[in-house]
Tab-separated table of C-alpha atoms and ligand atoms in Angstrom:
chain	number	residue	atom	x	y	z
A	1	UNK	CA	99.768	37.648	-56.392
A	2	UNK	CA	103.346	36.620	-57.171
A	3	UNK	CA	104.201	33.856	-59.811
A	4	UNK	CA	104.165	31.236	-57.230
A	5	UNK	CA	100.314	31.703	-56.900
A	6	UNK	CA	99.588	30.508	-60.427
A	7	UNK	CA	99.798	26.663	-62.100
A	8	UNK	CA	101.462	27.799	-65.071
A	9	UNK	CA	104.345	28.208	-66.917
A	10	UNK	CA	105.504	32.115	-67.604
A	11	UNK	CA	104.460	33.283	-70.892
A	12	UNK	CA	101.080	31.103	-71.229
A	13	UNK	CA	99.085	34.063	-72.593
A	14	UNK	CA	101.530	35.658	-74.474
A	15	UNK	CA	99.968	36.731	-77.687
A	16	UNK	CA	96.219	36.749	-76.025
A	17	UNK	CA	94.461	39.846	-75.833
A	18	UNK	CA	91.874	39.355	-73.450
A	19	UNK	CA	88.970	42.216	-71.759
A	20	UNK	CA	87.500	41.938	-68.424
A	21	UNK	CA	84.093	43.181	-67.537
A	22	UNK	CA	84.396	45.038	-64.284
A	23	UNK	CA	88.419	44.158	-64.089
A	24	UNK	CA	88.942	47.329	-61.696
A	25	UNK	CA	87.836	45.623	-58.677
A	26	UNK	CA	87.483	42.395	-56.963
A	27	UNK	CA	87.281	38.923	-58.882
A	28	UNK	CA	87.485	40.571	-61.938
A	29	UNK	CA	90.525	42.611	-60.852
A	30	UNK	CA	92.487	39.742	-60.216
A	31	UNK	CA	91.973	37.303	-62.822
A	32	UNK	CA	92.923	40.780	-64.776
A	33	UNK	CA	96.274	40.144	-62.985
A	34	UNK	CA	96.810	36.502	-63.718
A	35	UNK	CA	96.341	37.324	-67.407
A	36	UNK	CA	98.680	40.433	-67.485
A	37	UNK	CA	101.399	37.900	-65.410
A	38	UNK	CA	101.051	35.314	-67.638
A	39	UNK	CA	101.700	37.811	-70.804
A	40	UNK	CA	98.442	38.819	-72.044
A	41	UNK	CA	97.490	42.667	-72.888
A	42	UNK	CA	94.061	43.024	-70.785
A	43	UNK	CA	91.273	45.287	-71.289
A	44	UNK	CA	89.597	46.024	-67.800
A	45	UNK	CA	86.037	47.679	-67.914
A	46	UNK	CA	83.901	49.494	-65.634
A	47	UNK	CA	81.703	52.667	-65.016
A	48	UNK	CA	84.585	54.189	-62.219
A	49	UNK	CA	86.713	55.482	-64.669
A	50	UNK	CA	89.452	56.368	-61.882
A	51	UNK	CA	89.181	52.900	-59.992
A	52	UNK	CA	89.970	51.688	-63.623
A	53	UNK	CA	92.675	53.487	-63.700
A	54	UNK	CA	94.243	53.129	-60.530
A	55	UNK	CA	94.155	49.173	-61.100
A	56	UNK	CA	95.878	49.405	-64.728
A	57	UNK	CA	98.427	51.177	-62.939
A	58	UNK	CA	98.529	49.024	-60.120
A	59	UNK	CA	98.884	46.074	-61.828
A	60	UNK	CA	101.303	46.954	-64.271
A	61	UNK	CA	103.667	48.144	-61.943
A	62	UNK	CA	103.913	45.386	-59.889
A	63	UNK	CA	104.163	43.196	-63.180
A	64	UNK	CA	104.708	45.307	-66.212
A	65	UNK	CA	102.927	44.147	-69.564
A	66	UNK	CA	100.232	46.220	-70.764
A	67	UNK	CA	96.745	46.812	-68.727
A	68	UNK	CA	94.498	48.933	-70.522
A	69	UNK	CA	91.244	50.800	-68.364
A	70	UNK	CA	88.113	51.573	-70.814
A	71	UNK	CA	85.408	53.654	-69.106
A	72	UNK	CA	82.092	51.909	-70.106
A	73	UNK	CA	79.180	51.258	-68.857
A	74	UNK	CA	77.901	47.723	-70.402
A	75	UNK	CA	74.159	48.511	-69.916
A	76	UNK	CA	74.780	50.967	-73.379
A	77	UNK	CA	75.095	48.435	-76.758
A	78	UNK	CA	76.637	51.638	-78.612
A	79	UNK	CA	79.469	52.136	-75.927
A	80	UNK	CA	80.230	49.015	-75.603
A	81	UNK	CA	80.622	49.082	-79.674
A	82	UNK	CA	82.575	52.514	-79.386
A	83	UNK	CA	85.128	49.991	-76.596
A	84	UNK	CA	85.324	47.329	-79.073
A	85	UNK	CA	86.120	49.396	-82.110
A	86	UNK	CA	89.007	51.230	-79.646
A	87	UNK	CA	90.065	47.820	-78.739
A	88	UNK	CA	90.123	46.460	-81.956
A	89	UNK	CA	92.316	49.454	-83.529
A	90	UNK	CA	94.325	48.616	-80.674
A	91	UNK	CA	96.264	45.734	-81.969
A	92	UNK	CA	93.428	43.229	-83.553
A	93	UNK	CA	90.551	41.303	-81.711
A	94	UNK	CA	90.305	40.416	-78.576
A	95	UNK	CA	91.102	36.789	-78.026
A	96	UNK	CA	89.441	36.771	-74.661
A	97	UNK	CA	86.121	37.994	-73.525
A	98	UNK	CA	85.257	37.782	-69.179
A	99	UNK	CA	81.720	38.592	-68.263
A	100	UNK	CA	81.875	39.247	-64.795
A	101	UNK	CA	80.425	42.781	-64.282
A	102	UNK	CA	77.623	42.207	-62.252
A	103	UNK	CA	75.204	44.015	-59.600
A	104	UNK	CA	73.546	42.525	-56.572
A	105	UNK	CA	72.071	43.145	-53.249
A	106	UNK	CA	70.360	41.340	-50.773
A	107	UNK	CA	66.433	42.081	-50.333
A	108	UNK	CA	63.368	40.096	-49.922
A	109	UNK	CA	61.805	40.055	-52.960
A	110	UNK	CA	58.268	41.920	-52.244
A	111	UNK	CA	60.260	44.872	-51.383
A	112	UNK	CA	61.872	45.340	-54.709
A	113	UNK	CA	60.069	47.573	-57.198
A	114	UNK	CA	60.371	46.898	-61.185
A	115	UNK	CA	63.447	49.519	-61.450
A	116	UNK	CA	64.870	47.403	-58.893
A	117	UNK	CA	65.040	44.498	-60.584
A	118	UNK	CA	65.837	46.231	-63.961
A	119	UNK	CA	69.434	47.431	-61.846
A	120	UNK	CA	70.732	44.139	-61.844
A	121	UNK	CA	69.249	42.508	-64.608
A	122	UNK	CA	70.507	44.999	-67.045
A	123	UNK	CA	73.839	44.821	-65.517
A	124	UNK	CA	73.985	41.071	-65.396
A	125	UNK	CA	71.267	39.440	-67.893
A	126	UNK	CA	71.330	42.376	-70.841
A	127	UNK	CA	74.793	43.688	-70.782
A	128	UNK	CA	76.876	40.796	-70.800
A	129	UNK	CA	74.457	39.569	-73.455
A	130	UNK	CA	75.541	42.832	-75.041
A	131	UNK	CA	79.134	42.369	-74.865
A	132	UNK	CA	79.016	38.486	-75.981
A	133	UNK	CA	76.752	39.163	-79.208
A	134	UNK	CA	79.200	42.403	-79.870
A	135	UNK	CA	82.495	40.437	-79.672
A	136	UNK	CA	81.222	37.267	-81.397
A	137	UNK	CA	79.997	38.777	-84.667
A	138	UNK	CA	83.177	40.066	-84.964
A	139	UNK	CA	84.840	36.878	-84.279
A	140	UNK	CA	82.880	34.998	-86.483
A	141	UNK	CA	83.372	37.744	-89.544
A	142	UNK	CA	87.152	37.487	-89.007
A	143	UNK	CA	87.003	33.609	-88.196
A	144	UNK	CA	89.138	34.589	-84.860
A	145	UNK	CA	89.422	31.626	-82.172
A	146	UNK	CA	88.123	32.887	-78.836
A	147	UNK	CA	87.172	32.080	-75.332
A	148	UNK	CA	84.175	33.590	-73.430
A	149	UNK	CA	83.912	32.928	-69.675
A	150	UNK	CA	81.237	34.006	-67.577
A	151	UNK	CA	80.889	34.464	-64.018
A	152	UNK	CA	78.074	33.190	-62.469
A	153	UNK	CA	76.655	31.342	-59.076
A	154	UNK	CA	76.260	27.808	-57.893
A	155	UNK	CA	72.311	29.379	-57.955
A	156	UNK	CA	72.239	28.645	-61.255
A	157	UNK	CA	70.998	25.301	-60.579
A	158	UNK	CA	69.099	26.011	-57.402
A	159	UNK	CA	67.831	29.849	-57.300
A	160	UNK	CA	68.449	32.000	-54.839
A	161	UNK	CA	65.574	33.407	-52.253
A	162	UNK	CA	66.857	37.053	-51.237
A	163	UNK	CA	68.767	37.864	-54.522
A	164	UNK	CA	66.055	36.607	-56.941
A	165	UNK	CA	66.803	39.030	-60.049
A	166	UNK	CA	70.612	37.645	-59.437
A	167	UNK	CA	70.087	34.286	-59.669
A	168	UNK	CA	67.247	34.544	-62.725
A	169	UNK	CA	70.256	36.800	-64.466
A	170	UNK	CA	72.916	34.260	-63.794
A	171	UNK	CA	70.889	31.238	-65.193
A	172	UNK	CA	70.139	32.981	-67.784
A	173	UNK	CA	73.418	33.454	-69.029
A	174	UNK	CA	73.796	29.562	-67.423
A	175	UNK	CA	71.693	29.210	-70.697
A	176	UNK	CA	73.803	31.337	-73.000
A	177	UNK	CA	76.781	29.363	-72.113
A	178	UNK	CA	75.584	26.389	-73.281
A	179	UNK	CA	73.743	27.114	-75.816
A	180	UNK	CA	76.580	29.689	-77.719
A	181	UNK	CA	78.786	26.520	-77.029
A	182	UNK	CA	76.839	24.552	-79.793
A	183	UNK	CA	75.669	27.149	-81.852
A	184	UNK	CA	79.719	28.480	-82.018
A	185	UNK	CA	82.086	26.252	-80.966
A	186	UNK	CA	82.814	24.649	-84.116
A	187	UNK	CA	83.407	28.165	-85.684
A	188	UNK	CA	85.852	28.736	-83.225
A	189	UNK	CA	84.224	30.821	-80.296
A	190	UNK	CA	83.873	28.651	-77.064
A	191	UNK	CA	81.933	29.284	-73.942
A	192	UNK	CA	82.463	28.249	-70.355
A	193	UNK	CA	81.417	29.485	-66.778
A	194	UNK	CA	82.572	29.494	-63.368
A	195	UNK	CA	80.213	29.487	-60.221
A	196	UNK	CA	82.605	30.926	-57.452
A	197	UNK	CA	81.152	30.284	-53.778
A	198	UNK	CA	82.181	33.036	-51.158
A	199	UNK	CA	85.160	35.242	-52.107
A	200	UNK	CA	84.861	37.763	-49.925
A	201	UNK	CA	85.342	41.047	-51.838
A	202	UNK	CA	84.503	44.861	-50.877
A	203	UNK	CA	81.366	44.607	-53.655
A	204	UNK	CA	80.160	41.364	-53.123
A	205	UNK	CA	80.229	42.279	-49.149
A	206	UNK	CA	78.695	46.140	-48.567
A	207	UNK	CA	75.839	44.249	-50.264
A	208	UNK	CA	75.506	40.683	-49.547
A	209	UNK	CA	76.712	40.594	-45.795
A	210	UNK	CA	76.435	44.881	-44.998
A	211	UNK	CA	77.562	45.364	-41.614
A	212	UNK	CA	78.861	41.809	-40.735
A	213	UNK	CA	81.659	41.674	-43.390
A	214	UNK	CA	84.027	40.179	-40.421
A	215	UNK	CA	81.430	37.996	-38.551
A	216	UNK	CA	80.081	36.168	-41.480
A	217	UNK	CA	83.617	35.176	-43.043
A	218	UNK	CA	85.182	34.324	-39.057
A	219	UNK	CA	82.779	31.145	-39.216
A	220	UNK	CA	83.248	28.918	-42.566
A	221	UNK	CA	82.284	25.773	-40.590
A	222	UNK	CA	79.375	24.749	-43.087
A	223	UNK	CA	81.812	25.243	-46.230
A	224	UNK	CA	83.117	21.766	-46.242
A	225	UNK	CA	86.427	22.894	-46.576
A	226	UNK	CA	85.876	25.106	-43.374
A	227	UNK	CA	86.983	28.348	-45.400
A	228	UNK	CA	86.191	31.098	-48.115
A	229	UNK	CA	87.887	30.752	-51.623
A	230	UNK	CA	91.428	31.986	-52.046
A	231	UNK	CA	91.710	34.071	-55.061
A	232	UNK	CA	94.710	32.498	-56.775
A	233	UNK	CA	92.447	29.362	-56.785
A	234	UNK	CA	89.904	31.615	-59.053
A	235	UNK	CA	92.465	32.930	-61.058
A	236	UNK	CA	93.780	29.532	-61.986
A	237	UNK	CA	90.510	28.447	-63.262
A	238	UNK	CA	89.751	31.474	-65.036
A	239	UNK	CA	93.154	31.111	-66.672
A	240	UNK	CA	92.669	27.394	-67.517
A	241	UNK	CA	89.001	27.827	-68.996
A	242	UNK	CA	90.691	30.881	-71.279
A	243	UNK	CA	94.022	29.667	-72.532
A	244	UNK	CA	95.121	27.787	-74.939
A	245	UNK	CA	95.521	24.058	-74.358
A	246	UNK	CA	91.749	23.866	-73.378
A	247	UNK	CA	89.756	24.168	-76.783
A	248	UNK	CA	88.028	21.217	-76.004
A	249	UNK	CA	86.462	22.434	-72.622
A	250	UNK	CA	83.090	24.357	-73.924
A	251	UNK	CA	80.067	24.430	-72.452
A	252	UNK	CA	80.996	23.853	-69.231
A	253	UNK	CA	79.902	25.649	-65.875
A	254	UNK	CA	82.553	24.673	-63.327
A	255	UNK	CA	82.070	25.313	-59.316
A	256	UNK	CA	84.761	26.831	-57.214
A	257	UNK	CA	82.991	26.651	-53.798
A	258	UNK	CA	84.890	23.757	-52.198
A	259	UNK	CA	81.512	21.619	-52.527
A	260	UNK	CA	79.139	23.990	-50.442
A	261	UNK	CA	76.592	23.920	-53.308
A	262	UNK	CA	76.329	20.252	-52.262
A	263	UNK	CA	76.781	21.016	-48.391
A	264	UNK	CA	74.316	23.344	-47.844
A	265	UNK	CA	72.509	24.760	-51.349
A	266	UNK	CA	75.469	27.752	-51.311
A	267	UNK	CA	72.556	30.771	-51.095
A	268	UNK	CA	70.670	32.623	-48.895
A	269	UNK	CA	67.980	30.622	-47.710
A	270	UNK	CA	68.922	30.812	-44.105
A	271	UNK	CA	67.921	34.948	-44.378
A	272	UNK	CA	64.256	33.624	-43.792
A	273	UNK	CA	64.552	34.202	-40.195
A	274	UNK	CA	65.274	37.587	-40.732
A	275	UNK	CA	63.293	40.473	-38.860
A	276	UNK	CA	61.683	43.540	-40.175
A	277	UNK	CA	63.896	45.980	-38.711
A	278	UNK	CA	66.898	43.405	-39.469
A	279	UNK	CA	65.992	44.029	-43.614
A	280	UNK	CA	65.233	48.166	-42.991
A	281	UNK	CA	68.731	47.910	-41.199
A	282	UNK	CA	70.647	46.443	-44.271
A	283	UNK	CA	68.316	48.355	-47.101
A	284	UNK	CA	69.628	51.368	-45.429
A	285	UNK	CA	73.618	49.779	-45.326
A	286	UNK	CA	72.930	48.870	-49.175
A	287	UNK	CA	71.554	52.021	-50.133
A	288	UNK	CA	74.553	53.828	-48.737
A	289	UNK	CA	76.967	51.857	-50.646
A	290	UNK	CA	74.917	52.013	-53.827
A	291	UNK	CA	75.044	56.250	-53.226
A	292	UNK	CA	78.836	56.181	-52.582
A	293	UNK	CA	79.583	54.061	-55.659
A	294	UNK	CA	77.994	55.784	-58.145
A	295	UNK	CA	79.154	59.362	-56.997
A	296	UNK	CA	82.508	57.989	-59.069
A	297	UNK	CA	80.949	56.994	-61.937
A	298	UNK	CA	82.484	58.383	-64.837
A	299	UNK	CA	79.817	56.698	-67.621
B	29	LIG	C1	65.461	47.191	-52.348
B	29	LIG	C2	66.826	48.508	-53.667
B	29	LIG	C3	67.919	48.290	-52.792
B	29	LIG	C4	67.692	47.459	-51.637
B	29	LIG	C5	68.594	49.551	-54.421
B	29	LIG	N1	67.288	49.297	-54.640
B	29	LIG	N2	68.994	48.939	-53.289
B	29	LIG	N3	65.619	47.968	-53.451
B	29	LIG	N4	66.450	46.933	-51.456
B	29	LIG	N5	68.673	47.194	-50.795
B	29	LIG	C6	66.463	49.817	-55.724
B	29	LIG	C7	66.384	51.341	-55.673
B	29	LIG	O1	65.432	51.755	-54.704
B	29	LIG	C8	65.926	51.697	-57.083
B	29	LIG	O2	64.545	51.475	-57.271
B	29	LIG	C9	66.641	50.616	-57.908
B	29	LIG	O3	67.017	49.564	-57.000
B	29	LIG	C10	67.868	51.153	-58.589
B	29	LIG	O4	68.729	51.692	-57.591
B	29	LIG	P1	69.967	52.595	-57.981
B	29	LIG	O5	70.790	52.786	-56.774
B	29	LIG	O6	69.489	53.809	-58.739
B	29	LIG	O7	70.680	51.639	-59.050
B	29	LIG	P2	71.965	51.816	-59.894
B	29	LIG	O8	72.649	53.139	-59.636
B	29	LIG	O9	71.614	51.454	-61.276
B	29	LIG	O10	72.954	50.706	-59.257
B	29	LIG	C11	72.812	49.348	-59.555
B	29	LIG	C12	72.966	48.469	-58.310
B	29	LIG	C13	74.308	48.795	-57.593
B	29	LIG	C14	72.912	47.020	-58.764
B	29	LIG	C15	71.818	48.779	-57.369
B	29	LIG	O11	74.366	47.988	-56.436
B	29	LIG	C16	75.513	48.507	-58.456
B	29	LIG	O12	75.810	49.245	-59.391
B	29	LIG	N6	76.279	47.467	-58.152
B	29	LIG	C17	77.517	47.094	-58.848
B	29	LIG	C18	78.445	46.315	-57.969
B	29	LIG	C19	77.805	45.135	-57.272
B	29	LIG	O13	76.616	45.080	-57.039
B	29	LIG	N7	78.674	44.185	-56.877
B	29	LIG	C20	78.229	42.993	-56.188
B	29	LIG	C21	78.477	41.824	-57.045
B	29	LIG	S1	78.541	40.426	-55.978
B	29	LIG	P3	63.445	52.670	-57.131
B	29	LIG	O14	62.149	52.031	-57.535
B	29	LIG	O15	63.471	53.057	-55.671
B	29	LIG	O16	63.886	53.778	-58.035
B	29	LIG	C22	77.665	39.198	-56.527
B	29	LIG	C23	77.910	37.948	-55.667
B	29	LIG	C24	77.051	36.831	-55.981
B	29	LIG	O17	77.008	39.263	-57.491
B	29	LIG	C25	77.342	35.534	-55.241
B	29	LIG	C26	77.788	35.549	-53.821
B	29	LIG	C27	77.963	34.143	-53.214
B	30	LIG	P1	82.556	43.740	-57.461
B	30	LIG	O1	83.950	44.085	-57.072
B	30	LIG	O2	81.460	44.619	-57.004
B	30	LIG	O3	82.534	43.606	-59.041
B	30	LIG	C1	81.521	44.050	-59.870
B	30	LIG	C2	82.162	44.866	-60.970
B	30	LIG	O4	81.209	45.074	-62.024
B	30	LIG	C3	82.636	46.240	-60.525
B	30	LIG	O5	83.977	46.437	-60.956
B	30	LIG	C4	81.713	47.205	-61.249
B	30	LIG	O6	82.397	48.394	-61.586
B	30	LIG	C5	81.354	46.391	-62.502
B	30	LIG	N1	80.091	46.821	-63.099
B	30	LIG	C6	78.862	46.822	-62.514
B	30	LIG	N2	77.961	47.329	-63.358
B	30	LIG	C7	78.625	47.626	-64.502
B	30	LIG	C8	78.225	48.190	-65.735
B	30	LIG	N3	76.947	48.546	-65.960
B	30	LIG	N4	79.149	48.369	-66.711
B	30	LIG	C9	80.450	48.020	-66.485
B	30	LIG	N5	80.891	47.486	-65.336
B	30	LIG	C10	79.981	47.302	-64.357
B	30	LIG	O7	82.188	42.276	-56.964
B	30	LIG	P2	82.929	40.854	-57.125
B	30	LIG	O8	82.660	40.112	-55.886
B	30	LIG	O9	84.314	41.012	-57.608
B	30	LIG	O10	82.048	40.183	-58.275
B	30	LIG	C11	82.583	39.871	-59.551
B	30	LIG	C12	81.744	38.795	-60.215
B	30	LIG	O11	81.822	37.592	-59.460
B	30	LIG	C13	80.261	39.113	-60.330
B	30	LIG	O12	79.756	38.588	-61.540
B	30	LIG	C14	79.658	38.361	-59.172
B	30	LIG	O13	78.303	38.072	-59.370
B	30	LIG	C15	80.518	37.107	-59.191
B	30	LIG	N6	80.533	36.347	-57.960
B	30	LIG	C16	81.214	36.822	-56.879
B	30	LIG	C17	81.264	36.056	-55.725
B	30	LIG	C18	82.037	36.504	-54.527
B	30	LIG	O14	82.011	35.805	-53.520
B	30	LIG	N7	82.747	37.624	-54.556
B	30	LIG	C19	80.606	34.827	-55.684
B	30	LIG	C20	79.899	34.380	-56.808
B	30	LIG	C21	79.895	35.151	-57.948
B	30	LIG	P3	81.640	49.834	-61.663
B	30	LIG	O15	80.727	49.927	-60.493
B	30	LIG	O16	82.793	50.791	-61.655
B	30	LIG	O17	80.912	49.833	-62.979
């Protein structure tokens, strides 16, 4: 991104400190780099310690400011305690918190076992509930003013068929949002998600569309807007909702999905007329990915 991608003025985020579940890659990876442009030191966390890496790096060269990669896997309450204490001694709390480490794949749902379900929904459900009760009782100890945003879906409010232990992960944290926002707000911690619609990254891809990465983004005829979300237009959000200058935004779950929640229900509904071999095909695609990715893992 260059400066002319983002609404705001230089210098916005100066002073923030803000971390980034799962900064290293995709979504996550570039609202890390709105933040860092904009003046904020950013935590980015994931289990790849060296695709951490490589992004801090990335990042800060084309930028400077300070991006700092924390190996951590947010299943684990006591590393993600040992992260915030390193953070922490690292020049005071975070002002900032971005759940948006997530897992997902595509399957029907009689084909997933219990340990199946338990991959994404301790990613998604547990973890970020982790992170979010670790940060705030330190917030609220020190009185520090903070902003959590959360990524979710537009399934929130619909479900998803196909990616059931997604969507029921995503609501619930649909539910944290606005719940934290009462119980919180008025001691200073606000809370406020973003449903993105389809921005096609490498993770969301290999395991929402394996195999037809190209195909299904050529066609964006039944997005009303007749494309797939630009990433700047994320960023901006994710900058807005976290800034200051929007204290009195909380509670909120905002769409970015250029009204195809509306349009069409923005899920995967239409993978009903799938065929057997057409779900052992993609299982297969899914599994491969899944094997590749966590032969990096460092946590
Ligand atoms: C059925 C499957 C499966 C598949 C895995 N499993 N893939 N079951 N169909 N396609 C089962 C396995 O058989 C195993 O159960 C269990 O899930 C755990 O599998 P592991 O590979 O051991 O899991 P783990 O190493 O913990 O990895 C977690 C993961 C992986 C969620 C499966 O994909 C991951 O780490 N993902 C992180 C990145 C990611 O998913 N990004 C996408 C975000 S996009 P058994 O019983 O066999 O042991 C997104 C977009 C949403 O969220 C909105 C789009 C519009
Ligand atoms: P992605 O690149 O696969 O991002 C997922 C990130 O989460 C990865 O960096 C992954 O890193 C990290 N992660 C997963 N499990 C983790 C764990 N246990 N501990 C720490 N980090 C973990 O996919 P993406 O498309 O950018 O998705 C980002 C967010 O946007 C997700 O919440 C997703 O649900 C949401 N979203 C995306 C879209 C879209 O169209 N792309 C649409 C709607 C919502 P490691 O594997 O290294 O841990």
């Amino acid at each position: 991104m260059t400066p002319d991608d983002l609404m705001f003025k230089p210098g916005l985020m100066a002073g923030q400190r803000v971390l980034i579940t799962g900064g290293g890659t995709g979504l996550g990876k570039v609202m890390a780099e709105a933040c860092l442009m904009l003046g904020a030191v950013v935590y980015i966390c994931g289990r790849r310690g060296q695709i951490l890496e490589a992004a801090a790096q990335e990042l800060m060269e084309a930028h400077d400011g300070r991006c700092v990669p924390m190996a951590c896997d947010i299943r684990v309450p006591e590393a993600i305690s040992d992260m915030l204490d390193a953070i922490w001694a690292d020049g005071g709390p975070l002002t900032g918190l971005v759940n948006n480490a997530a897992g997902n794949f595509i399957s029907r749902t009689e084909d997933l076992s219990t340990r199946g379900f338990d991959a994404i929904a301790n990613i998604v459900f547990r973890g970020s509930f982790y992170m979010t009760l670790d940060c705030g009782k330190r917030w609220l100890a020190e009185g520090t003013q903070a902003s959590v945003i959360s990524i979710l879906t537009t399934w929130v409010w619909n479900g998803s068929p196909f990616t059931v232990p997604s969507a029921m992960s995503k609501a619930g944290l649909n539910a944290m949002t606005q719940s934290l926002a009462v119980e919180w707000g008025g001691r200073g911690v606000r809370f406020n998600a973003i449903a993105p619609g389809p921005f096609p990254t490498e993770g969301m891809s290999a395991r929402l569309n394996p195999g037809a990465q190209e195909r299904a983004y050529s066609d964006m005829s039944h997005n009303p807007m007749n494309r797939v979300g630009e990433m700047a237009e994320l960023a901006n959000l994710a900058v807005y909702l976290l800034a200051p200058g929007s204290e009195y935004v909380n509670g909120q779950t905002i769409a970015i999905d250029g009204a195809a929640y509306q349009a069409t229900g923005g899920n995967f509904a239409g993978l009903r007329a799938w065929s057997e071999e057409q779900w052992d095909q993609v299982k297969q695609m899914i599994r491969a990915t899944n094997e590749k990715d966590r032969a990096q893992r460092t946590v």
